[in-house]
XYZ file of C-alpha atoms in Angstrom:
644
model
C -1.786 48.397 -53.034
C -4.627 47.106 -50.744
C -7.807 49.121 -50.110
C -11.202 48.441 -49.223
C -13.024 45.333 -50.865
C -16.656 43.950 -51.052
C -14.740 40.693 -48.873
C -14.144 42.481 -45.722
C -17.301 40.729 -43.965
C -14.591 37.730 -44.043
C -12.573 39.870 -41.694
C -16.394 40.407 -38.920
C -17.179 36.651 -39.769
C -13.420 35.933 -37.937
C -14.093 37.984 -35.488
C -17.418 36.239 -34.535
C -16.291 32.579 -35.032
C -12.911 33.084 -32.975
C -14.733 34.446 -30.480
C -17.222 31.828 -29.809
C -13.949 29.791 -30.090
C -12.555 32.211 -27.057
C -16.040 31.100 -24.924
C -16.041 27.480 -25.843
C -12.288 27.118 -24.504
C -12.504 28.977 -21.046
C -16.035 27.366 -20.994
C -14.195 23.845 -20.748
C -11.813 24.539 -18.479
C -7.997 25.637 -18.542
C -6.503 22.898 -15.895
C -4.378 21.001 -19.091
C -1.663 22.764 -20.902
C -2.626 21.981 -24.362
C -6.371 24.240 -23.180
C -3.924 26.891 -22.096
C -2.264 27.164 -25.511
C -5.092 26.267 -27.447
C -6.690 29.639 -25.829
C -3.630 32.042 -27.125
C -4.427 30.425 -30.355
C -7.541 31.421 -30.659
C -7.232 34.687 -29.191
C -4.039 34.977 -31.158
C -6.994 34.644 -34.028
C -9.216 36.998 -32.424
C -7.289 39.783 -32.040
C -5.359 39.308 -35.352
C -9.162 39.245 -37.185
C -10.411 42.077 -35.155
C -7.345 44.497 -36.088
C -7.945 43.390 -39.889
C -11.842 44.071 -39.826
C -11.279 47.441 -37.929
C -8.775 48.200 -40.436
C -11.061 47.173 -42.993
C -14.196 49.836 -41.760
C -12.067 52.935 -40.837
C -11.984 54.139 -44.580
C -15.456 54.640 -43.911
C -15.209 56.030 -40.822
C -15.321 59.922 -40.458
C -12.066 61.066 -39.772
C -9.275 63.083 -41.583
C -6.541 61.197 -43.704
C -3.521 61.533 -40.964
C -5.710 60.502 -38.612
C -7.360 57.770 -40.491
C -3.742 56.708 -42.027
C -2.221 56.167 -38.432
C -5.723 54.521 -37.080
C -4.846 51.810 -40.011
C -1.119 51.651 -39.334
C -1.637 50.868 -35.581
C -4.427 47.791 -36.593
C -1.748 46.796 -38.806
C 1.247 46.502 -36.534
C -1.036 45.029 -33.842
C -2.666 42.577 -36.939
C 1.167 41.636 -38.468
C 2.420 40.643 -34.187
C 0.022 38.817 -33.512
C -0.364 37.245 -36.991
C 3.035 36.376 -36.372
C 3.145 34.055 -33.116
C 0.180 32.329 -34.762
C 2.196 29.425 -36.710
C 4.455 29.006 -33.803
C 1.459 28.629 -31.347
C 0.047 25.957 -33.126
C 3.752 24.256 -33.333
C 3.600 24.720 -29.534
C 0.119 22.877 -29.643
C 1.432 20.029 -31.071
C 4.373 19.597 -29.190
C 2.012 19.489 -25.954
C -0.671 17.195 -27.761
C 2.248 14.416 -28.429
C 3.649 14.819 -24.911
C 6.864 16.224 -25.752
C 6.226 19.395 -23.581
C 8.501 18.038 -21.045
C 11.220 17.102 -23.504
C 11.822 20.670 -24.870
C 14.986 22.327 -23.612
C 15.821 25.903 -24.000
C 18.360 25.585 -26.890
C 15.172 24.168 -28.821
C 12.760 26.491 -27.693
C 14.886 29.424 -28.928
C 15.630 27.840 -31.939
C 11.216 27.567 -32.781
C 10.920 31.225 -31.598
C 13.889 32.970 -33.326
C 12.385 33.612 -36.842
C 9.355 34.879 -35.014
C 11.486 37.167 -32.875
C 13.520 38.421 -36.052
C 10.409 39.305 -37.976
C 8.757 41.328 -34.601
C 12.485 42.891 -34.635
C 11.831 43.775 -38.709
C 8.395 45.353 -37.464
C 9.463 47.426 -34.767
C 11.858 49.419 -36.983
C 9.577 49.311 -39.774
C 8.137 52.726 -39.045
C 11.679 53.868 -40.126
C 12.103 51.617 -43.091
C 8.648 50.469 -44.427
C 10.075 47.342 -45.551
C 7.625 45.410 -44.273
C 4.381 47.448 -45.113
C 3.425 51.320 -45.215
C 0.090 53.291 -45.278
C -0.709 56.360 -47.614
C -4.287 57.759 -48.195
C -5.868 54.881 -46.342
C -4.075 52.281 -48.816
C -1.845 49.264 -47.740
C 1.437 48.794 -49.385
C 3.444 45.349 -48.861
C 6.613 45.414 -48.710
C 9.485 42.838 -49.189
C 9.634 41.679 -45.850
C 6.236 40.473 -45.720
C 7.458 37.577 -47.977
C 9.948 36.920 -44.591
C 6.222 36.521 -42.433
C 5.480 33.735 -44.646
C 8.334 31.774 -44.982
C 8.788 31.671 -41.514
C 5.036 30.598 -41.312
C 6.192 28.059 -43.762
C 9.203 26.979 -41.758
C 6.538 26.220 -38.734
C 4.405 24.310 -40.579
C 6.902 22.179 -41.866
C 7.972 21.585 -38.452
C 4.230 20.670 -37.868
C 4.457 18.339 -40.234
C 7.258 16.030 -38.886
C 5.826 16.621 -35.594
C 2.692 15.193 -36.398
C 4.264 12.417 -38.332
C 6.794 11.752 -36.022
C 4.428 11.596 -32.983
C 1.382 10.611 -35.271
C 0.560 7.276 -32.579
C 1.338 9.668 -29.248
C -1.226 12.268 -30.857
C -4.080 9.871 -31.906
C -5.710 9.171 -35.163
C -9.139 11.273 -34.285
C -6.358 14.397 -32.870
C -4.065 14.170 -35.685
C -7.092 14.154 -38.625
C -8.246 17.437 -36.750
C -5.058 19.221 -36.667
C -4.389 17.943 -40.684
C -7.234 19.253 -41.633
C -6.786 22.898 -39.548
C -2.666 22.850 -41.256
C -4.096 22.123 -44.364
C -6.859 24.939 -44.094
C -4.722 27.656 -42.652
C -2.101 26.307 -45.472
C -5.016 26.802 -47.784
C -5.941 30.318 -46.738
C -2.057 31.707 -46.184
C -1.558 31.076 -50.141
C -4.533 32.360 -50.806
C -3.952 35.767 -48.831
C -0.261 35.872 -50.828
C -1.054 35.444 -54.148
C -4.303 37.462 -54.362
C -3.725 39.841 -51.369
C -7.298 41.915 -51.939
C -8.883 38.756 -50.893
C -9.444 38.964 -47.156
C -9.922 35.616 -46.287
C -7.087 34.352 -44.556
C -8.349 34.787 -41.121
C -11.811 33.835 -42.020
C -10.596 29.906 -42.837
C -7.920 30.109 -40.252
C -10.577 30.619 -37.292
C -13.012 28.147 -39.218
C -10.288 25.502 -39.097
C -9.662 26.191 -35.216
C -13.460 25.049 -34.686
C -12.398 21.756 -35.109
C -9.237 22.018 -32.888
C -11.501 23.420 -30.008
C -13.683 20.630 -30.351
C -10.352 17.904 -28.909
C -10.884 19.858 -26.086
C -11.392 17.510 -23.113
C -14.263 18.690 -20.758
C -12.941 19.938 -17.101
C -15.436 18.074 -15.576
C -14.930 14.948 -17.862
C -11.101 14.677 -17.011
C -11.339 15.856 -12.714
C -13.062 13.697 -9.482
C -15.475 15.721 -8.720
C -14.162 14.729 -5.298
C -11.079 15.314 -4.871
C -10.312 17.864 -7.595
C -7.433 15.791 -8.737
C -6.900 14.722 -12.251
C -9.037 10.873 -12.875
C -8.325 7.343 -13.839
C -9.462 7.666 -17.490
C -7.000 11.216 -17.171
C -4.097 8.910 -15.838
C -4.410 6.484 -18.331
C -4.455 8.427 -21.687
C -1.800 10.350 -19.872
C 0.452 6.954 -19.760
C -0.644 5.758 -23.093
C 0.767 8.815 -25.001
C 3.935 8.956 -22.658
C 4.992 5.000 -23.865
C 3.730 5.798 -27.215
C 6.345 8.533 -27.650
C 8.990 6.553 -25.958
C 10.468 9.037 -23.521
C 11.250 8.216 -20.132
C 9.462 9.684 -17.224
C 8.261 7.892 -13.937
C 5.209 7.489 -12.085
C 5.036 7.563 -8.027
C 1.629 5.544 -6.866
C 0.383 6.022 -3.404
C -1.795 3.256 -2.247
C -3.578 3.221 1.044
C -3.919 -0.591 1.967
C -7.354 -1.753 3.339
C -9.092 1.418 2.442
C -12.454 -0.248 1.588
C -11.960 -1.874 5.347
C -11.551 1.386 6.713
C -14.594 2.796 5.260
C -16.657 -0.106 6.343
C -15.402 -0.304 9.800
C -15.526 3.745 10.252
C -18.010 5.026 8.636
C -17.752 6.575 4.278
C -17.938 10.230 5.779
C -14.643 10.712 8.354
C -12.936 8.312 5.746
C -14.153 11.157 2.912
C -12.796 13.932 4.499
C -9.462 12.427 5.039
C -8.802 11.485 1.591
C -9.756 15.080 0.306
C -7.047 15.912 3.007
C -4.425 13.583 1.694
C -5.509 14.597 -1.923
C -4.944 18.685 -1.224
C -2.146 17.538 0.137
C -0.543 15.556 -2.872
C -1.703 18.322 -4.850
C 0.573 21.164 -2.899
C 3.369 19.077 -2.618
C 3.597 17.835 -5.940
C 3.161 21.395 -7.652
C 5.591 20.196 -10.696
C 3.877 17.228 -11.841
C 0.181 16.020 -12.513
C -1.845 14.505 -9.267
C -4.705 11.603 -10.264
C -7.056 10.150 -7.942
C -6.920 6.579 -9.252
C -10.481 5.691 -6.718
C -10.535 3.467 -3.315
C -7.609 5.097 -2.009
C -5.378 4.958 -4.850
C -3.115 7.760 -6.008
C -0.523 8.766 -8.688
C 1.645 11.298 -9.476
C 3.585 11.868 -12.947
C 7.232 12.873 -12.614
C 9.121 14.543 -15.499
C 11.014 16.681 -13.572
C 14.687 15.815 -12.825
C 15.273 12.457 -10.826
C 17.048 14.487 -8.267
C 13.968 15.961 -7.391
C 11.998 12.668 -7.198
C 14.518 11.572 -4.347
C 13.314 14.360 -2.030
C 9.486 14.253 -3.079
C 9.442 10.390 -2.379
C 11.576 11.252 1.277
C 8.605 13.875 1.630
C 5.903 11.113 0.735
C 7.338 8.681 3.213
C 7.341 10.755 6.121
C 4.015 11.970 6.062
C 2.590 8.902 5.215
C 4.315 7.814 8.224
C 1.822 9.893 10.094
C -1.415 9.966 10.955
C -4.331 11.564 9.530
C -7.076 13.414 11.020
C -10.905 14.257 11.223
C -12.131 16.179 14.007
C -11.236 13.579 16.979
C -10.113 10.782 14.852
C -6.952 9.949 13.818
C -6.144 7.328 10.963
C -2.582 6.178 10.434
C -3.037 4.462 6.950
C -0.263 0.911 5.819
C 0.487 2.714 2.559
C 2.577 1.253 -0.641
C 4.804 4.324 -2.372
C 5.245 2.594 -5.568
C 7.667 4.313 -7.769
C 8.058 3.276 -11.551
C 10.633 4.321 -13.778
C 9.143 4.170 -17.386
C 9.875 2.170 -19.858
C 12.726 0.674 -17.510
C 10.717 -0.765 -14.415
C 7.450 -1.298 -17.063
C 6.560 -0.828 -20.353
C 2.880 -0.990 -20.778
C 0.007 0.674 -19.169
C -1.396 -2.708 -18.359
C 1.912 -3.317 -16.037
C 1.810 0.109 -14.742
C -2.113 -0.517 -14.081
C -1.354 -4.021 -12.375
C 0.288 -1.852 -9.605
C -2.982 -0.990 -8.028
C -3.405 -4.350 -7.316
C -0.376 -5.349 -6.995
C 0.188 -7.571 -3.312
C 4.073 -7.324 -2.146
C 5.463 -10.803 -0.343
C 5.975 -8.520 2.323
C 3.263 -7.378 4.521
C 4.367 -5.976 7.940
C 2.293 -2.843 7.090
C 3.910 0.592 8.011
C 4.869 2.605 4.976
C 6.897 0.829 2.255
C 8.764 2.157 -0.900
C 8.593 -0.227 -3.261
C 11.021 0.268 -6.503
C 13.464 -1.619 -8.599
C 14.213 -5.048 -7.724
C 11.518 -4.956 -5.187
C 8.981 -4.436 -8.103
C 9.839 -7.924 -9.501
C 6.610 -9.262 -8.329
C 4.715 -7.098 -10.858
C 6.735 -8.035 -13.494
C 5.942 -11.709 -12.223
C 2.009 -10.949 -12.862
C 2.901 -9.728 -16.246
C 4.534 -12.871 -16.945
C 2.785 -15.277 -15.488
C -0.745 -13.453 -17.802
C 1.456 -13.521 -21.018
C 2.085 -17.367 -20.585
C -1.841 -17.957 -19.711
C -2.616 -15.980 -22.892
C -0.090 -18.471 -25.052
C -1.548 -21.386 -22.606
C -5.301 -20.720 -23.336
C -4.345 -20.405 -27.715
C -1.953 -23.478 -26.969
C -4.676 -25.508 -25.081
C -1.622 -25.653 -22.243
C -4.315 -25.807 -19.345
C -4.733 -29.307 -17.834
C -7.425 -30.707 -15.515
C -6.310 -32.762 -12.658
C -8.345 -34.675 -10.015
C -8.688 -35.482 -6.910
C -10.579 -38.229 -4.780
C -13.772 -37.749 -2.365
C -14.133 -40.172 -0.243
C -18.032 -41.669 0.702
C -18.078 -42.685 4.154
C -21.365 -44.673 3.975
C -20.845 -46.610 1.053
C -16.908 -46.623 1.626
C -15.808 -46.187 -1.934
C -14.740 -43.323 -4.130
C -17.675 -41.528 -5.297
C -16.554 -38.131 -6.894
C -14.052 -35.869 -7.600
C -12.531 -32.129 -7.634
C -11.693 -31.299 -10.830
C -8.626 -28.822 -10.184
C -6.792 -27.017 -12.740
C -3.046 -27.238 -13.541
C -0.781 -25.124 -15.572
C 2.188 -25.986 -16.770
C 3.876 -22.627 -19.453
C 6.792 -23.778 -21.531
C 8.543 -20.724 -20.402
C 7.868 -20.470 -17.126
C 7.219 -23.846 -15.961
C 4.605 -24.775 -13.722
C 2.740 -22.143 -12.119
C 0.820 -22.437 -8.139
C -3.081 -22.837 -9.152
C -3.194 -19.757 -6.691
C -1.232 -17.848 -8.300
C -2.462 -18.080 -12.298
C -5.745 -18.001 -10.965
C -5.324 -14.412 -9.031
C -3.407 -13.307 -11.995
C -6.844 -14.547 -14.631
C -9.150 -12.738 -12.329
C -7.207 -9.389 -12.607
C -6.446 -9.960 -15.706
C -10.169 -10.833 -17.223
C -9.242 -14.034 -18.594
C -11.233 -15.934 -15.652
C -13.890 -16.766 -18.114
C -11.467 -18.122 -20.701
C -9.623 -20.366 -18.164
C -13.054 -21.574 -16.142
C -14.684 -21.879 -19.417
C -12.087 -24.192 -20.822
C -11.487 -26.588 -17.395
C -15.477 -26.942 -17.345
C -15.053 -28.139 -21.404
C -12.152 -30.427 -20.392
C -14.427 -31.891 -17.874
C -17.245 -32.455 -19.928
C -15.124 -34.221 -22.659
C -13.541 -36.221 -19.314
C -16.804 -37.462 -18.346
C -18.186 -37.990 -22.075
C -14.855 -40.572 -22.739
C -17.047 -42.957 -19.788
C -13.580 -43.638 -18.036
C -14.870 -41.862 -14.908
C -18.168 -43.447 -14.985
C -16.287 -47.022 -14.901
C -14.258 -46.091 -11.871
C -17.684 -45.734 -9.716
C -17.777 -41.577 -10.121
C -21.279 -40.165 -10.047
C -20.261 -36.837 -10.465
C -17.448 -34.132 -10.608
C -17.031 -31.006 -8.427
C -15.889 -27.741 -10.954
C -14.932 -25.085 -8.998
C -16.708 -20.959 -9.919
C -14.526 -18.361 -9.912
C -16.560 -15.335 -8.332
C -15.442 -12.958 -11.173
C -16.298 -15.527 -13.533
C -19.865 -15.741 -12.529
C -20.127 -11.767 -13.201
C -20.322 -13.266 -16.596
C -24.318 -12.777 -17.464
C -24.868 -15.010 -20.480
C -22.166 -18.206 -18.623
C -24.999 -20.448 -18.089
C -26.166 -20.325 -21.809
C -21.786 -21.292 -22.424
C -22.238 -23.966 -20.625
C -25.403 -25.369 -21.852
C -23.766 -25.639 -25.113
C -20.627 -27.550 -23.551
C -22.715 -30.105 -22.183
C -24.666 -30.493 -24.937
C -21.807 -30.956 -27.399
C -20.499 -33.768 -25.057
C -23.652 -35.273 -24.323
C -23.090 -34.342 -20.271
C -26.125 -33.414 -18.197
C -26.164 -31.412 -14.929
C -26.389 -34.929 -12.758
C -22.310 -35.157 -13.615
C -21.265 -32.460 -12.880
C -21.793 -30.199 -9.076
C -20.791 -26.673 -9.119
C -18.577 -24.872 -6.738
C -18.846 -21.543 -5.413
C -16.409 -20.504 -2.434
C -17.791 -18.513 0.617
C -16.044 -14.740 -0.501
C -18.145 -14.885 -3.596
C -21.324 -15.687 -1.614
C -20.175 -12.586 0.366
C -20.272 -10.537 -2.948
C -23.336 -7.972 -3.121
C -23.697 -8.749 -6.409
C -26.853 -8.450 -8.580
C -25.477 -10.693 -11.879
C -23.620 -12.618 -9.437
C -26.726 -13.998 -8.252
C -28.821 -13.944 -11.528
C -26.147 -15.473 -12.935
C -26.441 -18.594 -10.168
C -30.388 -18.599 -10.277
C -29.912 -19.208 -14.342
C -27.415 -22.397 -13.524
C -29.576 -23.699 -11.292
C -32.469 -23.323 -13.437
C -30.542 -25.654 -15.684
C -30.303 -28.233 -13.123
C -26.832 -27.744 -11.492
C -26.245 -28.345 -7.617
C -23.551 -25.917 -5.680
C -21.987 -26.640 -3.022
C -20.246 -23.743 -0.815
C -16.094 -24.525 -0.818
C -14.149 -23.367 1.824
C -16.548 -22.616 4.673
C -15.113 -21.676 8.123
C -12.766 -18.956 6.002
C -14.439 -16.441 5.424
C -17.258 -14.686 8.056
C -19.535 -17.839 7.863
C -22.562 -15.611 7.306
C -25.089 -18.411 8.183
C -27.917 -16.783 6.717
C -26.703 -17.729 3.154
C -26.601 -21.514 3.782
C -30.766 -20.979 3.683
C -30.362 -18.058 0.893
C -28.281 -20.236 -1.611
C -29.702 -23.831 -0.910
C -26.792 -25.407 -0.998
C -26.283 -29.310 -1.841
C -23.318 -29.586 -0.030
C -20.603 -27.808 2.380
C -17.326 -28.175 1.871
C -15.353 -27.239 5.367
C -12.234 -26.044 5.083
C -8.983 -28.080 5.875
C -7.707 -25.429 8.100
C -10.725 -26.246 10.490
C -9.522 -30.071 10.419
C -6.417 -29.419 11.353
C -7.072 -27.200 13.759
C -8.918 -29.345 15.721
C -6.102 -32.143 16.207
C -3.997 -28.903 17.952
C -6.734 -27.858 20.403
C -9.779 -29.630 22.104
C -11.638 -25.734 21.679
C -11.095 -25.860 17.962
C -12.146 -29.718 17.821
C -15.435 -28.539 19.984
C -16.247 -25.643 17.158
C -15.344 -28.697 14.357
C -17.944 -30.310 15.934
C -20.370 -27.827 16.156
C -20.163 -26.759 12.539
C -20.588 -30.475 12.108
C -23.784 -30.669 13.751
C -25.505 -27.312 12.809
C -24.735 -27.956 9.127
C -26.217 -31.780 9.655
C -28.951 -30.454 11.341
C -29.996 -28.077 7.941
C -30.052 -31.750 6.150
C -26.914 -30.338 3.708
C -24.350 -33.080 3.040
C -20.475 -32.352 4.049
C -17.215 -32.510 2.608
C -14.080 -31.817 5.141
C -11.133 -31.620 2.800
C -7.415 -31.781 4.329
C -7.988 -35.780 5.721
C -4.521 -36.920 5.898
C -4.423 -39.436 8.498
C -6.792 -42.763 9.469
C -7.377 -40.920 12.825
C -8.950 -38.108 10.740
C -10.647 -40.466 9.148
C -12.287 -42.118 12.034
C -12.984 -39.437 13.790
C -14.950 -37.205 10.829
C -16.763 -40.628 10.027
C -18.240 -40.855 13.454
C -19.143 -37.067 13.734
C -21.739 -38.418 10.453
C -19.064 -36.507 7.914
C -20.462 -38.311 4.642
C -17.538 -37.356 2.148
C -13.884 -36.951 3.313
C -11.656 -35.227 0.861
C -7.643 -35.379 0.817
C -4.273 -36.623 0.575
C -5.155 -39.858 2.535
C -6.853 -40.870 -0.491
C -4.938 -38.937 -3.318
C -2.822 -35.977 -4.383
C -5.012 -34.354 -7.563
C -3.484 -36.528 -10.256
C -4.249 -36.448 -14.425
C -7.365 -38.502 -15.647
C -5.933 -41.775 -16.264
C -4.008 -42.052 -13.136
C -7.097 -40.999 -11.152
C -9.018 -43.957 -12.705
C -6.479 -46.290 -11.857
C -6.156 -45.170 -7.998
C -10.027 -44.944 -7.827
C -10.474 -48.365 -9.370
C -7.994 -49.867 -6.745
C -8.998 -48.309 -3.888
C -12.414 -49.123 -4.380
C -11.655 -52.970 -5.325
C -9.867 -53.589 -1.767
C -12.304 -51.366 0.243
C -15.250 -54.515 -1.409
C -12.489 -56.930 -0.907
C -12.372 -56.209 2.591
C -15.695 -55.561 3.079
C-alpha cells in the first residue's frame, strides 16, 4: 500500500523542472526531429509528474472517498500511459541522435513499440482485473503487472545501451556523456521507485536528468540562414559527419549556380537576393522529403534518404527548372548551374570530398545545366588524390624546385631565375604545377608547399652554386592564399637567417588576381615583407583587368608581362601595337620588365629594341633542376663573352 508521504514535493519539484524543460525546447525551435521528440519527452515527463503530484494532494483535498478514490484512479491511469512511452521515447531519441531515423523499417518499429502496446493493453482492462494497480480509501495498491512496466522499461534501456555503443562515434562524445548520464539517472531513480515504492522520487531525477538532454539542443537560429530559411553550412556538415560515421548509405544532390559572385557584381546584391530566396523556397517545396541547406554564394544541397527511385524524378525536376530562367520584377536570370549528385560512401567517403564539390571545376564548361554523377565525378576524386599525395609529398620532402633562365638584355648574360616548383608523387607520378597548386590552395596546404620551395631556395642559394653561374637573385613566386598567412614574413625571416640568405637574393612574386584581392592581411602581410627588404614584382600582367592604379599602390620592382601578350602580337599588328604600348607606359613609370614566353631570336630582337631589359623563356631554357641550370647558365653566358 501507497499513501501520502512527507516526499510528495518531489512529485511539484517535477512538475516545475519539466516544465521549464517544456519552454526551453519550443523556445529553441522544433525544425530538427530529434527537438520534436525531445519535446514528447519532456512533456511525456510533465504530464506523468503532474498526474503523480495531483494524485499526491487530493487526500487532502475536500471531497468524499468515491469521489476522491476515482479522482486518484484517473491520475493514475493517465500517470502509468504516459509513464509508459517514456523509455521508448528516449530509445526513439537516440535512434534520431545517431542518424539511424532513416534506417528504421516498420518490422523494427513494431518490434520497439510492442511491449509498450501490451502493457497499455494490460491497463485498459485493468479496471476489470486490478492486476496492474487498484485504489481503496485513497490508498495505492501495486499489483503484479507493474513488475511487467519495468521490465519492459528495462528491455528499452538495454536497447539504449547498444544503441549508444553501437553508434557511440555517430552520436558524439559531448551527446553520448549527456544521454549516459540521463540513462544512468532515470536507471537510478526507476530502482529506487521499485524497491522502496513510498519514495516519490522517480520523476523528480528523471526530469532533473532531462535538463541536461535539453541543453544538446541546437539553437533554431544557430543551425538556419537567416536568409534563406534553409538549413546552414555548419548544419550540412555535422549532418554528413554523423551520416559516414554510421556507415549507411544515403546521397547528397548539390546545386551550384556558376559565376554567382559575377552576377552579383555585375547586377547589383539586391535583384540577385531576391532570386536566390526564390530558388531557395523553391528547393524547399520540392524537396519536402529530405533536408534543404544553403551552403552560401549560390551553393545548395539537399540530403536524400528516401528511395533512389525517387531521386531519379527529383533530379529530372531539378534539371528542368534550372533550365529556366529566374525572375525579379523585369529581370530575368537564367543561371549555368552544376546538379551534382553523390552517392555516399560509393561516389565519396569523407566530408572533405563531399565538401571539395563546391569547388569542384568540371573539364567541361559549355555552361547550360549539367548533371554531374558517377564516372563524370572522377575529377573530384582526382583532387582528393592528387591532396593525399601532397600530404605524403610535404612529410616525404617529395617537392622539388626547378629553374628557369631570365635573360638581361643590356648586359647579355643570364642574370636570374624563376624558381618553379615540381612535384613528382610515387603514386601518382608527376603532377601539372597548375594543378597541385589549385588543389594546395583549396586544400590549405599553400603555406606548407610555398613555405618549403622558399626553404629549398634559400638552401639553393646558401650552397654558392648559383652565385658562380652570374645569378644575382631568384624570383619565388606568392601564392595569394598564402599571403593571407599574417605571421609569413616572421617564417621567412627565420629561413633566411638559418641559411645565411638576405632579401638582395631573393625577389618576390605576386600575380595580378591577388593584387585584385580586397584583402586587409593580404596587404599587411606584403607591407611586413617589404619592411624586411624584399622587392615584388607583379607576374602575369595583361591577364587579369590590368587595374593600373596598383602599379603606383604596390611599388613594384618589376613587371612581368604575360606570354600570352607575346604571342599575341606575332598573330596581329593590333595586338603587337597594345605590346607596345604596355611596353612604353610601364617604361615610362621607371619599373623594369620581364616578357616571359620568348621562344624565337625574332622575339628576341624585337622585345630588345622595344627597351625590354629581361626576356624570360624557352629560347633560353625549359625550368630544369639546380645543377643542370648552373651548367646551361654557365655556358650560355661563356659564349655570349666569347662572342662579345
Amino acid at each position: 500500500m501507497i499513501g501520502m508521504t512527507e516526499l510528495s514535493d518531489f512529485c511539484m519539484a517535477a512538475v516545475i523542472v519539466s516544465l521549464l524543460s517544456v519552454g526551453i525546447v519550443v523556445n529553441k525551435g522544433l525544425a530538427r526531429r530529434k527537438n520534436k521528440i525531445l519535446l514528447f519527452l519532456v512533456l511525456d515527463c510533465f504530464v506523468a509528474a503532474a498526474m503523480t503530484a495531483i494524485g499526491q494532494y487530493i487526500p487532502s483535498m475536500d471531497l468524499d472517498p468515491i469521489s476522491a478514490d476515482l479522482a486518484i484512479k484517473i491520475c493514475l491511469y493517465i500517470y502509468h500511459a504516459f509513464h509508459s512511452i517514456f523509455a521508448i521515447l528516449f530509445v526513439m531519441y537516440v535512434i534520431e541522435a545517431a542518424g539511424q531515423w532513416h534506417e528504421m523499417t516498420w518490422t523494427w518499429l513494431i518490434l520497439l513499440i510492442l511491449p509498450t502496446i501490451i502493457f497499455l493493453i494490460a491497463l485498459a482492462f485493468n479496471p476489470e482485473t486490478n492486476w496492474v494497480f487498484t485504489v481503496y480509501d485513497m490508498a495505492y495498491y501495486r499489483g503484479e503487472g507493474i513488475y511487467m512496466e519495468y521490465a519492459f522499461a528495462m528491455i528499452d534501456f538495454l536497447i539504449v545501451i547498444a544503441l549508444m555503443l553501437v553508434f557511440r562515434n555517430a552520436i558524439g562524445r559531448v551527446k553520448l556523456f549527456r544521454m549516459a548520464g540521463f540513462f544512468f539517472l532515470s536507471m537510478i531513480g526507476v530502482v529506487v521507485q521499485m524497491l522502496i515504492p513510498e519514495y516519490n522520487v522517480e520523476m523528480f531525477i528523471e526530469s532533473v536528468s532531462l535538463i541536461g538532454l535539453v541543453a544538446l539542443i541546437e539553437n533554431l537560429d544557430e543551425l538556419i540562414n537567416p536568409t534563406t530559411n534553409l538549413y546552414n553550412k555548419e548544419t550540412f556538415l555535422l549532418d554528413n559527419k554523423q551520416f559516414i560515421a554510421t556507415r549507411i548509405e544515403y546521397a547528397v544532390l548539390v546545386i551550384r549556380l556558376n559565376k554567382y559572385e559575377h552576377m552579383v557584381t555585375a547586377l547589383g546584391a539586391a535583384p540577385i537576393l531576391e532570386i536566390t530566396k526564390d530558388i531557395a523556397a523553391w528547393i524547399h517545396e520540392n524537396a519536402t522529403t529530405t533536408d534543404c541547406y544553403d551552403l552560401e554564394n549560390g551553393v545548395f544541397a539537399v540530403i536524400l534518404r528516401n528511395k533512389k527511385t525517387d531521386h531519379e524524378s527529383l533530379i529530372q525536376k531539378f534539371f528542368e527548372r534550372f533550365s529556366e530562367s529566374w525572375t525579379c520584377n523585369d529581370l530575368a536570370i537564367q543561371f549555368n548551374t552544376d546538379l551534382f549528385y553523390l552517392n555516399i560512401p560509393q561516389d565519396m567517403n569523407s566530408i572533405n570530398e563531399i565538401m571539395s564539390v563546391l569547388g569542384a571545376q568540371p573539364d567541361d564548361n559549355s555552361g547550360g545545366v549539367r548533371v554531374l554523377r558517377g564516372e563524370k565525378l572522377s575529377f573530384i576524386k582526382r583532387e582528393s588524390m592528387v591532396e593525399a599525395a601532397l600530404r605524403r609529398g610535404l612529410k616525404e620532402d617529395a617537392l622539388k624546385v626547378f629553374y628557369q633562365p631570365i635573360f638581361d638584355t643590356k648586359q647579355g648574360v643570364i642574370h636570374s631565375a624563376e624558381a618553379l616548383a615540381r612535384f613528382e608523387d610515387s603514386e601518382l607520378g608527376y603532377i601539372n604545377p597548375e594543378e597541385f597548386i589549385h588543389v594546395a590552395e583549396k586544400s590549405a596546404l599553400i603555406p606548407d608547399v610555398g613555405e618549403r620551395v622558399f626553404e629549398i631556395v634559400c638552401r639553393d642559394i646558401s650552397s654558392g652554386k648559383l652565385a658562380d653561374a652570374g645569378i644575382d637573385f631568384v624570383e619565388v613566386n606568392l601564392s595569394p592564399v598564402q599571403c593571407m598567412k599574417e605571421d609569413l614574413d616572421k617564417d621567412f625571416q627565420k629561413i633566411m637567417q638559418r641559411y645565411g640568405v638576405t632579401t638582395d637574393d631573393i625577389n618576390l612574386e605576386v600575380t595580378e588576381s591577388a593584387v585584385e584581392m580586397d584583402s586587409r592581411v593580404f596587404f599587411e602581410t606584403i607591407d611586413k615583407l617589404k619592411k624586411l627588404g624584399f622587392h615584388f614584382s607583379l607576374d602575369d600582367y595583361g591577364t587579369g583587368i590590368s587595374n593600373i592604379s596598383s602599379l603606383f599602390n604596390m611599388k613594384f620592382h618589376i613587371i612581368k608581362i604575360d606570354k600570352s601578350i607575346l604571342w599575341n602580337a606575332d598573330k596581329s599588328d593590333s595586338a603587337r601595337m597594345i605590346l607596345d604600348s604596355i611596353i612604353r607606359m610601364i617604361l615610362s613609370l621607371n619599373i623594369k620588365i620581364v616578357t616571359e614566353g620568348v621562344e624565337t631570336e625574332f622575339h628576341k630582337d624585337m622585345l630588345t629594341s622595344a627597351g625590354v631589359e629581361y626576356l624570360q623563356g624557352y629560347l633560353f631554357s625549359a625550368p630544369v633542376e639546380l645543377d643542370k641550370f648552373v651548367r646551361i647558365t654557365k655556358e650560355y653566358n661563356r659564349l655570349n663573352s666569347e662572342n662579345g
